[in-house]
Amino acid sequence: MYLTKEEERMLNGEFGFATQKAMEILVALGKIYDAERLIRVSSVQVAGVSYKTIGEAGLEFIEDMAKDGRVRVKATLNPAGIDLKDWRKFGFPEDFAEKQLRIIKAYERMGIEITCTCTPYLIGNLPKEGEHVAWSESSAVTYANSILGARTNREGGPSALAAALTGRTPLYGLHLDEERIPDVLVEVKTFLRDASDFGALGYLIGEFARNKIAFIKGIKKASVEELKSLSASTVTYGSKPLFYIEKITPGWDKFELPKEKTEVTEEDLREAREKISDYFEEPDFVCIGCPHTSIEEIKKIANFLKNKEVRTELWIATSRKVKETSDKLSYTEMIENAGGKIICDTCMVVAPLENRFKALLTNSAKACYYCRSKMKVKLASLKECLEAATR
Ligand code: F3S
């Protein structure tokens, strides 16, 4: 693989230990994928943050890299395993929190913004069409490619960190025009009511397309919240972090429609919701915010909860920055007065919630997939979730 003079010097250790390690990771990756060279990226989303996911080995690796590693581009951070401020209030164990805070400190030392969110695009990390970035966290990667029209592969924790420390990534996969051509057509023949319907659609697309790129027709309009739900679920149930939506995805009109096709009907959507869900009567945990909630969603929740009382555990997961806006607009107060909780920096999937709850009701198809190993799960609309929480 071709390296510039500066990249050679990074690889030879002239910029320090961490940059050298980072360059070794990128060169190894480039060789595996036959990349001809590295390209510069304008931002990085770093995953591999929760102590639950990365464990002791991950903590040691990050602390090692933090000894002399410093970011060369804007870098934001994925959710951690705890609310960094209110972890005691949410009942996270002291020893887990201690390890988690060490991980955060090490990332901070490297110059990574401690955003702890999977929706960096809601808080200012918003690449433009055609911009090369190196993001990890599958839903954010899919949103960047499919909704913003940016270009990124689905980076793992180490390769994203390596990109942040060098400002580069190997030129392969979704950075290339020829790897971004849609292969299958999905015609939506039904009306999608809300984010949970978009999640169920993502399940069907993922199951049908698998590792192929879907071109979706028939979606008349979609909000940011619905598109983030679709991005999260398509890649969870399939594996390709790119799809096109007619009239929404930048550059959607450059391609011929693929021949291989499927249709999605009201009946398909109903079946998808059933397959995603388990059966239970009442949830003991209602959680919204996978991917992390926007201020618009928080506003809806706050208005719904006015003059109501929350009777089950209700968590709303979001970024600290969105919560600050929610505080200013008094939404937090409205939610907390009703008995709901806004949890920052983490989510129901990456937090250590094993054996705490039995039945989760959520509007996220992705959360259903990942939480199913630790509790029963059911997909519902936001309204149904809030009604169940206040029954
Ligand atoms: Fe985000 Fe956690 Fe869901 S990281 S996409 S809220 S699994």
mmCIF file of N, CA and C in Angstrom, residues 23-69:
data_model
loop_
_atom_site.group_PDB
_atom_site.id
_atom_site.type_symbol
_atom_site.label_atom_id
_atom_site.label_comp_id
_atom_site.label_asym_id
_atom_site.label_seq_id
_atom_site.Cartn_x
_atom_site.Cartn_y
_atom_site.Cartn_z
ATOM 1 N N MET A 23 -0.944 3.629 13.093
ATOM 2 C CA MET A 23 -0.588 3.450 11.678
ATOM 3 C C MET A 23 -0.427 1.961 11.356
ATOM 4 N N GLU A 24 0.115 1.201 12.295
ATOM 5 C CA GLU A 24 0.238 -0.254 12.070
ATOM 6 C C GLU A 24 -1.148 -0.885 11.860
ATOM 7 N N ILE A 25 -2.118 -0.449 12.672
ATOM 8 C CA ILE A 25 -3.491 -0.985 12.540
ATOM 9 C C ILE A 25 -4.044 -0.651 11.155
ATOM 10 N N LEU A 26 -3.868 0.608 10.719
ATOM 11 C CA LEU A 26 -4.428 1.027 9.429
ATOM 12 C C LEU A 26 -3.753 0.322 8.257
ATOM 13 N N VAL A 27 -2.447 0.137 8.356
ATOM 14 C CA VAL A 27 -1.720 -0.540 7.265
ATOM 15 C C VAL A 27 -2.157 -2.016 7.186
ATOM 16 N N ALA A 28 -2.312 -2.646 8.352
ATOM 17 C CA ALA A 28 -2.761 -4.049 8.360
ATOM 18 C C ALA A 28 -4.154 -4.160 7.728
ATOM 19 N N LEU A 29 -5.023 -3.239 8.105
ATOM 20 C CA LEU A 29 -6.389 -3.221 7.564
ATOM 21 C C LEU A 29 -6.364 -2.973 6.053
ATOM 22 N N GLY A 30 -5.547 -2.029 5.649
ATOM 23 C CA GLY A 30 -5.422 -1.696 4.227
ATOM 24 C C GLY A 30 -4.957 -2.900 3.419
ATOM 25 N N LYS A 31 -4.035 -3.684 4.010
ATOM 26 C CA LYS A 31 -3.537 -4.876 3.296
ATOM 27 C C LYS A 31 -4.644 -5.907 3.165
ATOM 28 N N ILE A 32 -5.384 -6.118 4.242
ATOM 29 C CA ILE A 32 -6.476 -7.110 4.205
ATOM 30 C C ILE A 32 -7.470 -6.760 3.098
ATOM 31 N N TYR A 33 -7.805 -5.474 2.995
ATOM 32 C CA TYR A 33 -8.848 -5.062 2.037
ATOM 33 C C TYR A 33 -8.278 -4.553 0.719
ATOM 34 N N ASP A 34 -6.961 -4.745 0.539
ATOM 35 C CA ASP A 34 -6.363 -4.385 -0.734
ATOM 36 C C ASP A 34 -6.488 -2.896 -1.081
ATOM 37 N N ALA A 35 -6.379 -2.055 -0.079
ATOM 38 C CA ALA A 35 -6.484 -0.606 -0.313
ATOM 39 C C ALA A 35 -5.207 -0.118 -0.980
ATOM 40 N N GLU A 36 -5.326 0.764 -1.972
ATOM 41 C CA GLU A 36 -4.102 1.236 -2.636
ATOM 42 C C GLU A 36 -3.381 2.302 -1.824
ATOM 43 N N ARG A 37 -4.156 3.035 -0.952
ATOM 44 C CA ARG A 37 -3.540 4.094 -0.147
ATOM 45 C C ARG A 37 -4.467 4.479 1.005
ATOM 46 N N LEU A 38 -4.002 5.405 1.829
ATOM 47 C CA LEU A 38 -4.846 5.951 2.890
ATOM 48 C C LEU A 38 -5.477 7.245 2.385
ATOM 49 N N ILE A 39 -6.612 7.605 2.967
ATOM 50 C CA ILE A 39 -7.212 8.910 2.661
ATOM 51 C C ILE A 39 -7.420 9.670 3.966
ATOM 52 N N ARG A 40 -7.525 10.988 3.844
ATOM 53 C CA ARG A 40 -7.771 11.793 5.045
ATOM 54 C C ARG A 40 -9.261 11.771 5.374
ATOM 55 N N VAL A 41 -9.567 11.778 6.668
ATOM 56 C CA VAL A 41 -10.969 11.836 7.094
ATOM 57 C C VAL A 41 -11.194 13.135 7.866
ATOM 58 N N SER A 42 -12.432 13.627 7.803
ATOM 59 C CA SER A 42 -12.691 14.909 8.477
ATOM 60 C C SER A 42 -13.217 14.722 9.897
ATOM 61 N N SER A 43 -13.758 13.550 10.194
ATOM 62 C CA SER A 43 -14.153 13.301 11.585
ATOM 63 C C SER A 43 -14.187 11.806 11.868
ATOM 64 N N VAL A 44 -14.160 11.513 13.152
ATOM 65 C CA VAL A 44 -14.161 10.108 13.585
ATOM 66 C C VAL A 44 -15.177 9.952 14.719
ATOM 67 N N GLN A 45 -15.938 8.865 14.681
ATOM 68 C CA GLN A 45 -16.804 8.496 15.805
ATOM 69 C C GLN A 45 -16.171 7.254 16.418
ATOM 70 N N VAL A 46 -15.723 7.384 17.672
ATOM 71 C CA VAL A 46 -14.981 6.303 18.312
ATOM 72 C C VAL A 46 -15.923 5.444 19.162
ATOM 73 N N ALA A 47 -15.934 4.139 18.905
ATOM 74 C CA ALA A 47 -16.716 3.204 19.742
ATOM 75 C C ALA A 47 -15.734 2.377 20.570
ATOM 76 N N GLY A 48 -16.275 1.432 21.331
ATOM 77 C CA GLY A 48 -15.399 0.668 22.229
ATOM 78 C C GLY A 48 -15.235 1.479 23.498
ATOM 79 N N VAL A 49 -16.352 1.859 24.119
ATOM 80 C CA VAL A 49 -16.296 2.756 25.276
ATOM 81 C C VAL A 49 -16.798 2.065 26.547
ATOM 82 N N SER A 50 -17.879 1.301 26.426
ATOM 83 C CA SER A 50 -18.423 0.683 27.633
ATOM 84 C C SER A 50 -17.460 -0.370 28.180
ATOM 85 N N TYR A 51 -17.233 -0.313 29.488
ATOM 86 C CA TYR A 51 -16.370 -1.324 30.115
ATOM 87 C C TYR A 51 -16.996 -2.710 29.970
ATOM 88 N N LYS A 52 -18.333 -2.726 29.895
ATOM 89 C CA LYS A 52 -19.032 -4.003 29.709
ATOM 90 C C LYS A 52 -18.623 -4.660 28.383
ATOM 91 N N THR A 53 -18.397 -3.850 27.355
ATOM 92 C CA THR A 53 -18.059 -4.394 26.039
ATOM 93 C C THR A 53 -16.565 -4.668 25.897
ATOM 94 N N ILE A 54 -15.726 -3.752 26.386
ATOM 95 C CA ILE A 54 -14.284 -3.888 26.073
ATOM 96 C C ILE A 54 -13.479 -4.575 27.175
ATOM 97 N N GLY A 55 -14.025 -4.575 28.403
ATOM 98 C CA GLY A 55 -13.365 -5.301 29.492
ATOM 99 C C GLY A 55 -11.978 -4.778 29.838
ATOM 100 N N GLU A 56 -11.255 -5.613 30.599
ATOM 101 C CA GLU A 56 -9.948 -5.222 31.130
ATOM 102 C C GLU A 56 -8.909 -5.017 30.004
ATOM 103 N N ALA A 57 -8.954 -5.906 28.998
ATOM 104 C CA ALA A 57 -7.970 -5.807 27.909
ATOM 105 C C ALA A 57 -8.149 -4.497 27.147
ATOM 106 N N GLY A 58 -9.403 -4.125 26.920
ATOM 107 C CA GLY A 58 -9.695 -2.877 26.213
ATOM 108 C C GLY A 58 -9.246 -1.668 27.012
ATOM 109 N N LEU A 59 -9.509 -1.702 28.315
ATOM 110 C CA LEU A 59 -9.103 -0.596 29.198
ATOM 111 C C LEU A 59 -7.585 -0.405 29.134
ATOM 112 N N GLU A 60 -6.856 -1.513 29.229
ATOM 113 C CA GLU A 60 -5.384 -1.432 29.186
ATOM 114 C C GLU A 60 -4.900 -0.863 27.860
ATOM 115 N N PHE A 61 -5.500 -1.316 26.743
ATOM 116 C CA PHE A 61 -5.110 -0.839 25.414
ATOM 117 C C PHE A 61 -5.317 0.679 25.316
ATOM 118 N N ILE A 62 -6.470 1.154 25.771
ATOM 119 C CA ILE A 62 -6.778 2.584 25.652
ATOM 120 C C ILE A 62 -5.848 3.412 26.546
ATOM 121 N N GLU A 63 -5.595 2.912 27.754
ATOM 122 C CA GLU A 63 -4.694 3.667 28.648
ATOM 123 C C GLU A 63 -3.277 3.722 28.069
ATOM 124 N N ASP A 64 -2.864 2.647 27.421
ATOM 125 C CA ASP A 64 -1.543 2.620 26.753
ATOM 126 C C ASP A 64 -1.476 3.665 25.639
ATOM 127 N N MET A 65 -2.536 3.682 24.822
ATOM 128 C CA MET A 65 -2.587 4.616 23.692
ATOM 129 C C MET A 65 -2.637 6.067 24.184
ATOM 130 N N ALA A 66 -3.234 6.270 25.370
ATOM 131 C CA ALA A 66 -3.396 7.642 25.884
ATOM 132 C C ALA A 66 -2.095 8.225 26.436
ATOM 133 N N LYS A 67 -1.060 7.359 26.564
ATOM 134 C CA LYS A 67 0.198 7.870 27.128
ATOM 135 C C LYS A 67 0.757 8.987 26.257
ATOM 136 N N ASP A 68 0.748 8.786 24.925
ATOM 137 C CA ASP A 68 1.228 9.895 24.079
ATOM 138 C C ASP A 68 0.354 10.124 22.831
ATOM 139 N N GLY A 69 -0.796 9.426 22.741
ATOM 140 C CA GLY A 69 -1.664 9.586 21.562
ATOM 141 C C GLY A 69 -2.523 10.839 21.664
#
